[in-house]
mmCIF file of C-alpha atoms in Angstrom:
data_model
loop_
_atom_site.group_PDB
_atom_site.id
_atom_site.type_symbol
_atom_site.label_atom_id
_atom_site.label_comp_id
_atom_site.label_asym_id
_atom_site.label_seq_id
_atom_site.Cartn_x
_atom_site.Cartn_y
_atom_site.Cartn_z
ATOM 1 C CA MET A 1 20.569 10.562 6.413
ATOM 2 C CA THR A 2 21.801 8.068 8.867
ATOM 3 C CA ASP A 3 25.234 9.505 9.510
ATOM 4 C CA GLN A 4 25.735 12.427 11.825
ATOM 5 C CA PRO A 5 28.637 14.443 10.396
ATOM 6 C CA PRO A 6 27.895 16.487 7.285
ATOM 7 C CA ARG A 7 28.832 14.472 4.270
ATOM 8 C CA PRO A 8 31.325 15.703 1.751
ATOM 9 C CA ARG A 9 29.965 17.008 -1.515
ATOM 10 C CA GLY A 10 29.579 14.624 -4.394
ATOM 11 C CA THR A 11 29.235 11.482 -2.329
ATOM 12 C CA ARG A 12 25.492 11.394 -2.329
ATOM 13 C CA ALA A 13 25.139 9.019 -5.239
ATOM 14 C CA ARG A 14 27.472 6.428 -3.782
ATOM 15 C CA PRO A 15 26.316 3.823 -1.338
ATOM 16 C CA ARG A 16 27.869 4.435 2.029
ATOM 17 C CA ALA A 17 28.523 1.400 4.103
ATOM 18 C CA GLN A 18 28.065 2.466 7.706
ATOM 19 C CA ASP A 19 30.493 -0.097 8.950
ATOM 20 C CA PRO A 20 32.349 -2.087 6.315
ATOM 21 C CA THR A 21 33.287 -4.829 8.756
ATOM 22 C CA LYS A 22 29.674 -5.490 9.673
ATOM 23 C CA ASN A 23 28.219 -5.007 6.261
ATOM 24 C CA PRO A 24 30.781 -6.156 3.722
ATOM 25 C CA THR A 25 28.252 -6.880 0.967
ATOM 26 C CA ALA A 26 27.381 -3.201 0.677
ATOM 27 C CA GLN A 27 30.738 -2.693 -1.015
ATOM 28 C CA HIS A 28 29.985 -4.267 -4.355
ATOM 29 C CA THR A 29 26.549 -2.846 -4.812
ATOM 30 C CA PRO A 30 26.006 -1.074 -8.082
ATOM 31 C CA SER A 31 25.616 2.619 -7.399
ATOM 32 C CA LYS A 32 22.653 2.929 -9.738
ATOM 33 C CA GLY A 33 20.254 1.518 -7.160
ATOM 34 C CA SER A 34 21.214 3.907 -4.437
ATOM 35 C CA THR A 35 20.983 7.109 -6.460
ATOM 36 C CA LYS A 36 17.256 6.550 -6.318
ATOM 37 C CA ILE A 37 17.028 5.773 -2.631
ATOM 38 C CA MET A 38 16.339 9.319 -1.569
ATOM 39 C CA ALA A 39 13.679 10.477 -3.863
ATOM 40 C CA ASN A 40 12.306 7.947 -6.234
ATOM 41 C CA SER A 41 8.791 9.318 -6.293
ATOM 42 C CA GLU A 42 10.151 12.851 -6.378
ATOM 43 C CA THR A 43 12.111 11.990 -9.519
ATOM 44 C CA ALA A 44 9.037 10.501 -11.150
ATOM 45 C CA LEU A 45 7.024 13.626 -10.393
ATOM 46 C CA LYS A 46 9.811 15.836 -11.739
ATOM 47 C CA ASP A 47 9.875 13.766 -14.927
ATOM 48 C CA ALA A 48 6.157 14.311 -15.311
ATOM 49 C CA MET A 49 6.472 18.052 -14.746
ATOM 50 C CA THR A 50 9.262 18.519 -17.265
ATOM 51 C CA SER A 51 8.459 15.992 -19.969
ATOM 52 C CA ILE A 52 4.703 16.351 -20.348
ATOM 53 C CA GLU A 53 3.508 19.308 -22.371
ATOM 54 C CA GLY A 54 1.035 21.682 -20.715
ATOM 55 C CA VAL A 55 1.232 20.147 -17.247
ATOM 56 C CA ILE A 56 -0.062 22.310 -14.384
ATOM 57 C CA GLY A 57 0.612 19.961 -11.507
ATOM 58 C CA VAL A 58 1.143 16.348 -10.607
ATOM 59 C CA ALA A 59 0.651 14.291 -7.438
ATOM 60 C CA LEU A 60 1.207 10.757 -6.207
ATOM 61 C CA VAL A 61 -1.709 9.777 -3.998
ATOM 62 C CA ASP A 62 -2.692 6.930 -1.690
ATOM 63 C CA TYR A 63 -6.384 6.562 -2.444
ATOM 64 C CA THR A 64 -7.522 4.797 0.696
ATOM 65 C CA SER A 65 -6.286 7.501 3.025
ATOM 66 C CA GLY A 66 -6.386 10.399 0.558
ATOM 67 C CA MET A 67 -2.787 11.258 1.374
ATOM 68 C CA ALA A 68 -0.556 12.907 -1.213
ATOM 69 C CA LEU A 69 2.805 11.117 -0.984
ATOM 70 C CA GLY A 70 4.286 13.773 -3.206
ATOM 71 C CA THR A 71 3.143 16.783 -5.188
ATOM 72 C CA LEU A 72 4.785 19.070 -7.697
ATOM 73 C CA GLY A 73 3.522 22.195 -9.446
ATOM 74 C CA GLY A 74 -0.004 23.344 -8.800
ATOM 75 C CA GLY A 75 0.359 26.682 -7.071
ATOM 76 C CA LYS A 76 -2.268 29.178 -6.024
ATOM 77 C CA ASP A 77 -4.861 28.143 -8.588
ATOM 78 C CA LEU A 78 -4.695 24.451 -7.848
ATOM 79 C CA ASP A 79 -4.008 23.158 -4.329
ATOM 80 C CA LEU A 80 -2.727 19.698 -5.146
ATOM 81 C CA SER A 81 -3.167 18.329 -1.622
ATOM 82 C CA VAL A 82 -6.837 19.230 -1.751
ATOM 83 C CA ALA A 83 -7.151 17.875 -5.287
ATOM 84 C CA ALA A 84 -5.443 14.646 -4.226
ATOM 85 C CA ALA A 85 -7.752 14.073 -1.270
ATOM 86 C CA GLY A 86 -10.873 14.963 -3.260
ATOM 87 C CA ASN A 87 -10.039 12.746 -6.185
ATOM 88 C CA THR A 88 -9.728 9.696 -3.961
ATOM 89 C CA ASP A 89 -13.521 9.881 -3.759
ATOM 90 C CA VAL A 90 -13.686 9.745 -7.546
ATOM 91 C CA VAL A 91 -11.507 6.638 -7.628
ATOM 92 C CA ARG A 92 -13.335 5.012 -4.728
ATOM 93 C CA ALA A 93 -16.736 5.635 -6.295
ATOM 94 C CA LYS A 94 -15.645 4.106 -9.590
ATOM 95 C CA ALA A 95 -13.991 1.100 -7.944
ATOM 96 C CA ARG A 96 -17.107 0.534 -5.857
ATOM 97 C CA THR A 97 -19.376 0.760 -8.885
ATOM 98 C CA MET A 98 -17.274 -1.757 -10.757
ATOM 99 C CA GLU A 99 -17.415 -4.090 -7.797
ATOM 100 C CA MET A 100 -21.194 -3.714 -7.650
ATOM 101 C CA LEU A 101 -21.442 -4.486 -11.350
ATOM 102 C CA GLY A 102 -19.280 -7.541 -10.874
ATOM 103 C CA LEU A 103 -16.725 -6.320 -13.403
ATOM 104 C CA LYS A 104 -13.454 -8.149 -12.940
ATOM 105 C CA ASP A 105 -11.547 -5.601 -14.988
ATOM 106 C CA GLU A 106 -9.261 -2.987 -13.470
ATOM 107 C CA ILE A 107 -9.242 0.777 -13.872
ATOM 108 C CA GLU A 108 -6.278 1.957 -15.895
ATOM 109 C CA ASP A 109 -7.006 5.649 -15.935
ATOM 110 C CA ILE A 110 -9.815 8.138 -15.417
ATOM 111 C CA LEU A 111 -10.109 11.305 -17.476
ATOM 112 C CA ILE A 112 -12.018 14.350 -16.326
ATOM 113 C CA THR A 113 -12.431 17.029 -18.964
ATOM 114 C CA LEU A 114 -12.999 20.594 -17.817
ATOM 115 C CA SER A 115 -13.497 23.456 -20.242
ATOM 116 C CA GLY A 116 -9.943 24.667 -19.587
ATOM 117 C CA GLN A 117 -8.134 21.650 -18.156
ATOM 118 C CA TYR A 118 -7.746 17.927 -18.308
ATOM 119 C CA HIS A 119 -7.443 15.982 -15.074
ATOM 120 C CA LEU A 120 -5.964 12.568 -15.560
ATOM 121 C CA ILE A 121 -5.904 9.905 -12.857
ATOM 122 C CA ARG A 122 -3.729 6.897 -13.506
ATOM 123 C CA LEU A 123 -4.024 3.994 -11.085
ATOM 124 C CA LEU A 124 -0.732 2.280 -10.379
ATOM 125 C CA ARG A 125 -0.369 -1.441 -10.397
ATOM 126 C CA GLY A 126 2.352 -3.847 -9.526
ATOM 127 C CA ARG A 127 4.208 -4.825 -6.427
ATOM 128 C CA GLY A 128 3.818 -2.463 -3.538
ATOM 129 C CA LYS A 129 2.096 0.165 -5.614
ATOM 130 C CA SER A 130 -1.510 -0.929 -5.495
ATOM 131 C CA GLY A 131 -3.660 1.616 -3.770
ATOM 132 C CA LEU A 132 -1.827 4.525 -5.375
ATOM 133 C CA PHE A 133 -2.629 6.789 -8.275
ATOM 134 C CA LEU A 134 -0.833 9.467 -10.227
ATOM 135 C CA TYR A 135 -2.870 12.610 -10.646
ATOM 136 C CA LEU A 136 -2.092 14.971 -13.498
ATOM 137 C CA ALA A 137 -3.652 18.358 -14.209
ATOM 138 C CA LEU A 138 -3.100 19.647 -17.748
ATOM 139 C CA ASP A 139 -3.766 22.909 -19.516
ATOM 140 C CA ARG A 140 -6.243 21.918 -22.205
ATOM 141 C CA GLY A 141 -4.999 24.504 -24.661
ATOM 142 C CA ARG A 142 -1.392 23.312 -24.582
ATOM 143 C CA ALA A 143 -1.639 19.628 -23.809
ATOM 144 C CA ASN A 144 -1.674 16.673 -26.127
ATOM 145 C CA LEU A 145 -3.897 14.215 -24.317
ATOM 146 C CA ALA A 146 -2.839 11.054 -26.134
ATOM 147 C CA MET A 147 0.797 11.948 -25.635
ATOM 148 C CA ALA A 148 0.264 12.764 -21.947
ATOM 149 C CA ARG A 149 -1.419 9.422 -21.292
ATOM 150 C CA HIS A 150 1.410 7.628 -22.998
ATOM 151 C CA GLN A 151 4.056 9.536 -21.026
ATOM 152 C CA LEU A 152 2.259 8.958 -17.759
ATOM 153 C CA LYS A 153 2.435 5.245 -18.472
ATOM 154 C CA SER A 154 6.205 5.366 -18.866
ATOM 155 C CA ILE A 155 6.575 7.442 -15.695
ATOM 156 C CA GLU A 156 4.663 4.746 -13.857
ATOM 157 C CA ALA A 157 7.091 2.180 -15.208
ATOM 158 C CA ASP A 158 10.022 4.275 -13.917
ATOM 159 C CA LEU A 159 8.548 4.288 -10.436
ATOM 160 C CA GLU A 160 8.975 0.542 -10.284
ATOM 161 C CA VAL A 161 12.768 0.773 -10.712
ATOM 162 C CA MET B 1 2.108 18.850 24.442
ATOM 163 C CA SER B 2 -0.489 19.369 21.802
ATOM 164 C CA ALA B 3 -3.254 21.863 21.871
ATOM 165 C CA ALA B 4 -6.701 20.806 20.736
ATOM 166 C CA ASP B 5 -5.920 21.392 17.064
ATOM 167 C CA GLY B 6 -2.993 19.023 17.147
ATOM 168 C CA HIS B 7 -0.394 21.737 16.825
ATOM 169 C CA SER B 8 2.675 20.757 18.790
ATOM 170 C CA PRO B 9 4.939 23.687 19.727
ATOM 171 C CA MET B 10 7.629 21.349 21.025
ATOM 172 C CA LEU B 11 7.819 19.492 17.734
ATOM 173 C CA PHE B 12 8.157 22.717 15.783
ATOM 174 C CA ARG B 13 10.856 23.944 18.132
ATOM 175 C CA LEU B 14 12.787 20.716 17.611
ATOM 176 C CA ALA B 15 12.400 21.134 13.870
ATOM 177 C CA GLU B 16 13.789 24.661 14.068
ATOM 178 C CA GLN B 17 16.757 23.418 16.089
ATOM 179 C CA ARG B 18 17.284 20.683 13.486
ATOM 180 C CA ALA B 19 17.293 18.213 16.353
ATOM 181 C CA THR B 20 18.094 14.523 16.071
ATOM 182 C CA GLY B 21 16.483 12.121 18.489
ATOM 183 C CA VAL B 22 13.208 10.558 19.452
ATOM 184 C CA LEU B 23 9.985 12.197 20.612
ATOM 185 C CA LEU B 24 8.139 9.953 23.042
ATOM 186 C CA ARG B 25 4.472 10.090 23.914
ATOM 187 C CA ASP B 26 1.996 7.639 25.440
ATOM 188 C CA THR B 27 0.856 6.557 21.988
ATOM 189 C CA GLY B 28 4.219 6.027 20.321
ATOM 190 C CA ALA B 29 7.450 7.589 19.144
ATOM 191 C CA LEU B 30 8.512 9.973 16.406
ATOM 192 C CA TYR B 31 12.142 9.830 15.249
ATOM 193 C CA LEU B 32 13.752 13.019 14.019
ATOM 194 C CA ALA B 33 16.991 13.523 12.127
ATOM 195 C CA ASP B 34 18.166 17.067 11.471
ATOM 196 C CA GLY B 35 14.736 18.335 12.448
ATOM 197 C CA GLU B 36 12.845 16.154 9.978
ATOM 198 C CA VAL B 37 10.668 13.151 10.740
ATOM 199 C CA VAL B 38 12.403 10.000 9.510
ATOM 200 C CA HIS B 39 10.447 7.301 11.281
ATOM 201 C CA ALA B 40 7.418 6.821 13.486
ATOM 202 C CA GLU B 41 6.099 3.912 15.425
ATOM 203 C CA SER B 42 3.059 3.281 17.560
ATOM 204 C CA PRO B 43 1.568 0.212 19.189
ATOM 205 C CA ALA B 44 -1.665 1.208 17.454
ATOM 206 C CA ALA B 45 -0.190 1.044 13.945
ATOM 207 C CA PRO B 46 1.259 -2.043 12.241
ATOM 208 C CA GLY B 47 4.968 -1.517 11.662
ATOM 209 C CA ILE B 48 6.577 -1.478 8.251
ATOM 210 C CA GLU B 49 7.653 -5.105 8.767
ATOM 211 C CA VAL B 50 4.006 -6.128 9.217
ATOM 212 C CA LEU B 51 2.925 -4.205 6.131
ATOM 213 C CA LEU B 52 5.707 -5.726 4.028
ATOM 214 C CA THR B 53 5.439 -9.320 5.243
ATOM 215 C CA ALA B 54 1.665 -9.637 5.661
ATOM 216 C CA GLY B 55 1.134 -8.788 2.010
ATOM 217 C CA GLY B 56 3.661 -11.473 1.072
ATOM 218 C CA ARG B 57 5.938 -8.843 -0.414
ATOM 219 C CA LEU B 58 8.805 -9.900 1.847
ATOM 220 C CA SER B 59 9.212 -13.179 3.685
ATOM 221 C CA PRO B 60 9.680 -12.886 7.452
ATOM 222 C CA GLU B 61 13.067 -14.585 6.970
ATOM 223 C CA THR B 62 14.238 -11.914 4.538
ATOM 224 C CA TRP B 63 13.133 -9.241 6.957
ATOM 225 C CA GLN B 64 15.035 -10.864 9.825
ATOM 226 C CA GLU B 65 18.074 -11.276 7.613
ATOM 227 C CA ALA B 66 18.007 -7.559 6.830
ATOM 228 C CA VAL B 67 17.628 -6.547 10.469
ATOM 229 C CA ALA B 68 20.407 -8.904 11.532
ATOM 230 C CA ALA B 69 22.768 -7.680 8.815
ATOM 231 C CA ALA B 70 22.146 -3.955 8.967
ATOM 232 C CA GLY B 71 20.033 -3.159 12.018
ATOM 233 C CA ALA B 72 23.043 -2.455 14.204
ATOM 234 C CA ALA B 73 24.310 0.025 11.644
ATOM 235 C CA CYS B 74 20.873 1.700 11.419
ATOM 236 C CA ALA B 75 20.676 0.816 7.741
ATOM 237 C CA THR B 76 18.016 -1.886 7.404
ATOM 238 C CA GLY B 77 16.132 -0.015 4.696
ATOM 239 C CA ARG B 78 19.257 0.614 2.683
ATOM 240 C CA TRP B 79 20.248 -3.057 2.971
ATOM 241 C CA LEU B 80 16.896 -4.157 1.515
ATOM 242 C CA ILE B 81 17.426 -1.956 -1.521
ATOM 243 C CA GLU B 82 21.076 -2.717 -2.034
ATOM 244 C CA HIS B 83 20.410 -6.424 -1.889
ATOM 245 C CA ARG B 84 17.565 -6.097 -4.347
ATOM 246 C CA ARG B 85 14.936 -7.371 -1.940
ATOM 247 C CA LEU B 86 12.811 -4.309 -2.597
ATOM 248 C CA ALA B 87 12.797 -1.612 -5.236
ATOM 249 C CA ALA B 88 13.707 1.822 -3.942
ATOM 250 C CA GLY B 89 10.375 3.315 -4.955
ATOM 251 C CA GLU B 90 8.458 0.521 -3.339
ATOM 252 C CA LEU B 91 10.321 0.798 -0.064
ATOM 253 C CA GLU B 92 9.923 4.555 -0.078
ATOM 254 C CA ILE B 93 6.178 4.260 -0.522
ATOM 255 C CA SER B 94 5.692 1.674 2.222
ATOM 256 C CA ARG B 95 8.051 3.559 4.522
ATOM 257 C CA LEU B 96 6.142 6.826 4.098
ATOM 258 C CA GLY B 97 2.849 4.998 4.516
ATOM 259 C CA ALA B 98 3.990 3.477 7.815
ATOM 260 C CA LEU B 99 5.469 6.792 8.959
ATOM 261 C CA TYR B 100 2.278 8.797 8.505
ATOM 262 C CA ASP B 101 0.194 5.946 9.878
ATOM 263 C CA ALA B 102 2.078 5.808 13.186
ATOM 264 C CA ALA B 103 2.515 9.596 13.346
ATOM 265 C CA TYR B 104 -1.263 9.965 13.381
ATOM 266 C CA PHE B 105 -1.402 8.164 16.723
ATOM 267 C CA VAL B 106 1.724 9.774 18.161
ATOM 268 C CA LEU B 107 0.340 13.250 17.485
ATOM 269 C CA LEU B 108 -3.174 12.627 18.833
ATOM 270 C CA PRO B 109 -4.145 15.626 20.998
ATOM 271 C CA ALA B 110 -4.886 13.312 23.938
ATOM 272 C CA ALA B 111 -1.615 11.413 23.711
ATOM 273 C CA GLY B 112 -0.303 12.744 27.021
ATOM 274 C CA PRO B 113 3.011 14.339 27.916
ATOM 275 C CA THR B 114 5.850 14.639 25.436
ATOM 276 C CA ARG B 115 9.501 13.860 26.070
ATOM 277 C CA PHE B 116 12.442 14.112 23.740
ATOM 278 C CA ARG B 117 15.661 12.152 23.882
ATOM 279 C CA HIS B 118 18.462 13.687 21.877
ATOM 280 C CA GLY B 119 20.732 11.628 19.684
ATOM 281 C CA VAL B 120 18.616 8.493 19.379
ATOM 282 C CA ARG B 121 18.421 6.952 15.924
ATOM 283 C CA HIS B 122 16.137 4.235 14.637
ATOM 284 C CA TRP B 123 17.544 0.910 13.487
ATOM 285 C CA PHE B 124 15.617 1.049 10.255
ATOM 286 C CA GLY B 125 17.775 3.924 9.125
ATOM 287 C CA SER B 126 16.550 7.086 7.502
ATOM 288 C CA LEU B 127 16.177 7.349 3.774
ATOM 289 C CA GLY B 128 15.202 10.977 3.716
ATOM 290 C CA GLY B 129 12.977 12.816 6.139
ATOM 291 C CA VAL B 130 9.615 14.503 5.967
ATOM 292 C CA PRO B 131 9.254 18.097 7.231
ATOM 293 C CA VAL B 132 7.449 18.380 10.559
ATOM 294 C CA ALA B 133 4.890 20.780 9.085
ATOM 295 C CA ARG B 134 4.004 18.201 6.449
ATOM 296 C CA VAL B 135 3.438 15.487 9.066
ATOM 297 C CA GLU B 136 1.343 17.841 11.191
ATOM 298 C CA TYR B 137 -0.738 18.826 8.171
ATOM 299 C CA GLU B 138 -1.396 15.225 7.195
ATOM 300 C CA THR B 139 -2.280 14.218 10.762
ATOM 301 C CA ARG B 140 -4.776 17.053 11.024
ATOM 302 C CA ARG B 141 -6.238 16.204 7.621
ATOM 303 C CA ARG B 142 -6.746 12.606 8.719
ATOM 304 C CA ARG B 143 -8.493 13.647 11.900
ATOM 305 C CA LEU B 144 -10.858 15.918 9.957
ATOM 306 C CA LEU B 145 -11.507 13.214 7.369
ATOM 307 C CA LEU B 146 -12.505 10.695 10.043
ATOM 308 C CA ASP B 147 -14.796 13.209 11.693
ATOM 309 C CA SER B 148 -16.415 14.084 8.394
ATOM 310 C CA LEU B 149 -17.337 10.418 7.903
ATOM 311 C CA TRP B 150 -18.784 9.785 11.371
ATOM 312 C CA PRO B 151 -17.769 12.045 14.261
ATOM 313 C CA HIS B 152 -17.195 9.426 16.952
ATOM 314 C CA PRO B 153 -13.474 9.262 17.842
ATOM 315 C CA ARG B 154 -14.118 6.599 20.463
ATOM 316 C CA LEU B 155 -14.514 4.096 17.622
ATOM 317 C CA ASP B 156 -10.791 4.387 16.883
ATOM 318 C CA ALA B 157 -9.612 2.607 20.011
ATOM 319 C CA ALA B 158 -12.669 0.619 21.076
ATOM 320 C CA PRO B 159 -13.223 -3.061 20.241
ATOM 321 C CA VAL B 160 -15.180 -3.333 17.001
ATOM 322 C CA THR B 161 -18.602 -4.825 17.646
ATOM 323 C CA VAL B 162 -20.969 -5.810 14.874
ATOM 324 C CA ALA B 163 -24.257 -4.029 15.441
ATOM 325 C CA ARG B 164 -27.064 -6.361 16.503
ATOM 326 C CA ALA B 165 -29.201 -5.031 13.696
ATOM 327 C CA ALA B 166 -26.523 -5.975 11.197
ATOM 328 C CA LEU B 167 -26.699 -9.643 12.157
ATOM 329 C CA ARG B 168 -29.989 -9.880 10.324
ATOM 330 C CA PRO B 169 -28.958 -9.977 6.666
ATOM 331 C CA ALA B 170 -32.119 -8.097 5.726
ATOM 332 C CA ALA B 171 -30.702 -5.099 7.548
ATOM 333 C CA TRP B 172 -27.589 -4.946 5.376
ATOM 334 C CA PRO B 173 -27.333 -2.256 2.808
ATOM 335 C CA PRO B 174 -27.427 -3.741 -0.681
ATOM 336 C CA PHE B 175 -23.671 -3.571 -0.997
ATOM 337 C CA VAL B 176 -20.650 -3.482 1.297
ATOM 338 C CA PRO B 177 -17.333 -3.050 -0.555
ATOM 339 C CA ARG B 178 -14.909 -5.938 -0.279
ATOM 340 C CA ARG B 179 -12.390 -4.005 1.815
ATOM 341 C CA GLN B 180 -14.984 -3.054 4.397
ATOM 342 C CA ALA B 181 -16.492 -6.546 4.396
ATOM 343 C CA ALA B 182 -13.045 -7.909 5.332
ATOM 344 C CA VAL B 183 -12.939 -5.578 8.349
ATOM 345 C CA LEU B 184 -16.480 -6.548 9.339
ATOM 346 C CA ASP B 185 -15.597 -10.245 9.139
ATOM 347 C CA LEU B 186 -12.871 -9.774 11.737
ATOM 348 C CA ALA B 187 -15.010 -7.713 14.110
ATOM 349 C CA ASP B 188 -15.570 -9.952 17.123
ATOM 350 C CA GLY B 189 -16.208 -7.461 19.897
ATOM 351 C CA VAL B 190 -12.629 -7.857 21.163
ATOM 352 C CA ARG B 191 -10.336 -6.712 18.370
ATOM 353 C CA THR B 192 -9.722 -2.998 17.997
ATOM 354 C CA PRO B 193 -9.403 -1.367 14.565
ATOM 355 C CA SER B 194 -5.612 -1.488 15.001
ATOM 356 C CA ALA B 195 -5.683 -5.232 15.689
ATOM 357 C CA ILE B 196 -7.842 -5.821 12.630
ATOM 358 C CA ALA B 197 -5.477 -3.731 10.515
ATOM 359 C CA ALA B 198 -2.495 -5.783 11.689
ATOM 360 C CA LEU B 199 -4.285 -9.036 10.794
ATOM 361 C CA LEU B 200 -5.096 -7.710 7.336
ATOM 362 C CA GLY B 201 -1.628 -6.212 6.867
ATOM 363 C CA ARG B 202 -3.079 -2.786 6.204
ATOM 364 C CA PRO B 203 -2.208 0.572 7.739
ATOM 365 C CA ALA B 204 -4.230 1.234 10.893
ATOM 366 C CA PHE B 205 -5.683 4.424 9.454
ATOM 367 C CA HIS B 206 -7.329 2.421 6.657
ATOM 368 C CA ALA B 207 -9.106 0.348 9.304
ATOM 369 C CA LEU B 208 -10.146 3.492 11.196
ATOM 370 C CA LEU B 209 -11.738 4.802 7.991
ATOM 371 C CA ASP B 210 -13.538 1.533 7.304
ATOM 372 C CA VAL B 211 -14.811 1.239 10.873
ATOM 373 C CA ARG B 212 -16.180 4.781 10.800
ATOM 374 C CA ARG B 213 -17.879 4.109 7.470
ATOM 375 C CA LEU B 214 -19.355 0.845 8.763
ATOM 376 C CA ALA B 215 -20.551 2.588 11.922
ATOM 377 C CA ALA B 216 -22.158 5.311 9.826
ATOM 378 C CA LEU B 217 -24.010 2.578 7.924
ATOM 379 C CA GLY B 218 -25.201 1.140 11.229
ATOM 380 C CA LEU B 219 -23.294 -2.124 10.747
ATOM 381 C CA VAL B 220 -20.858 -1.483 13.596
ATOM 382 C CA GLU B 221 -21.910 -0.426 17.074
ATOM 383 C CA THR B 222 -21.027 3.174 17.918
ATOM 384 C CA PRO B 223 -19.864 3.400 21.542
ATOM 385 C CA ARG B 224 -22.320 5.365 23.612
ATOM 386 C CA GLY B 225 -21.336 8.828 24.701
ATOM 387 C CA GLY B 226 -19.975 9.686 21.260
ATOM 388 C CA THR B 227 -17.613 12.598 21.153
ATOM 389 C CA ARG B 228 -18.692 14.199 24.408
ATOM 390 C CA ALA B 229 -16.247 14.362 27.254
ATOM 391 C CA PRO B 230 -17.266 12.531 30.414
ATOM 392 C CA ALA B 231 -20.191 14.427 31.910
ATOM 393 C CA ARG B 232 -19.369 16.942 34.585
ATOM 394 C CA ALA B 233 -20.832 16.434 38.022
ATOM 395 C CA PRO B 234 -23.981 18.478 38.618
ATOM 396 C CA ALA B 235 -23.486 21.859 40.242
ATOM 397 C CA TRP B 236 -25.021 20.859 43.586
ATOM 398 C CA PHE B 237 -22.449 18.092 43.844
ATOM 399 C CA GLN B 238 -19.494 20.336 42.990
ATOM 400 C CA ASN B 239 -20.469 22.808 45.733
ATOM 401 C CA ILE B 240 -21.232 20.148 48.264
ATOM 402 C CA GLY B 241 -18.702 21.560 50.695
ATOM 403 C CA ASP B 242 -20.685 24.809 50.979
ATOM 404 C CA ASP B 243 -24.002 23.077 51.244
ATOM 405 C CA PRO B 244 -25.857 23.557 54.555
ATOM 406 C CA ASP B 245 -26.657 19.840 54.515
ATOM 407 C CA ALA B 246 -22.971 19.046 54.515
ATOM 408 C CA ALA B 247 -22.523 21.397 57.436
ATOM 409 C CA LEU B 248 -25.265 19.504 59.226
ATOM 410 C CA LEU B 249 -23.493 16.224 58.520
ATOM 411 C CA ARG B 250 -20.230 17.614 59.880
ATOM 412 C CA ARG B 251 -21.964 18.718 63.058
ATOM 413 C CA LEU B 252 -23.513 15.289 63.366
ATOM 414 C CA ARG B 253 -20.129 13.632 62.971
ATOM 415 C CA VAL B 254 -18.616 15.801 65.652
ATOM 416 C CA ALA B 255 -21.515 14.997 67.942
ATOM 417 C CA LEU B 256 -21.146 11.271 67.294
ATOM 418 C CA GLU B 257 -17.441 11.376 68.003
ATOM 419 C CA ARG B 258 -18.141 12.931 71.384
ATOM 420 C CA LEU B 259 -20.378 10.126 72.458
#
């Protein structure tokens, strides 16, 4: 946070004008926008973890650099940072192939089916989000794939604000 | 100062102390607040304003308006969100992208001595920090990724030169992806990967990756010498002071001075 003294409890959601005389317009800003300042992507990942049935882990990944901007879940059996970096190669290979084929279409999602899991990669589109994908690992026994794809779509929409 | 693996004891100590201030090295600066990294900048990495304006996402005027209105209060980022110029998620993503991009250069093992100035804050304002360990991990991962593509770190800072062989179209591989072709188009033997990245409005690390890939394909010249440190002088030269010939020369000099 930008201010030095510890802030009182309960003020986090409200926009804090650092200096009201210098920044008077900050006063009449709806508070809804600023509740999401801190952790927009974190919220989206949490939504995915809690709302999608059978989810093992989820990550938001920049596919040019292979960097995971955020991860949630995973654990010992699935290192999401490693999965994020590795799956950028999957996305890159597919994007490259499409370019070679001259396909003008865009990738919406990529599904990888293991015997025990589904791995779902959803490429994000829209302002400022190109170059990112959401990566979702699901327990095949508990997950509803159609439902998960649908929910992932709405989580992407939430990320836009 | 960093050891060879990029681990920086000073940075971890500052994190433990929950320090606020700026860490300065030859390659850039890392801003900490309460022991977490909130901002990074480096001359080698395009700043967040370049990334936002080059892509047309924000007009330069809007950016200047934001800095003028909120820069003094260290709340430029917050201003952009509160005035609906950028969505919170979008700003967060570009901010983190720029942070890791610059941090890569700041934390290079060869970046020279480290200083820390307590209490300094960045005018962009912090919208949540990233743990030091996370930044270190990502920086190390990036270094390993580059080396796995083509282990020639000199390419990162050297002017990008199109390989002579690549000037003959017959030598081209059947397909160069659009993103890499854009980098190759701007390679003029003067611009570094960072300069090309700034022109394209992309993070510098993306250009480093593309240049290494192009060099691996033989389309970009790999600087000679590769990863090796400058060669050490041969042993006879290092021990020249003990050499009988040197003793002879000294005697000669003394004799000449007496003339």
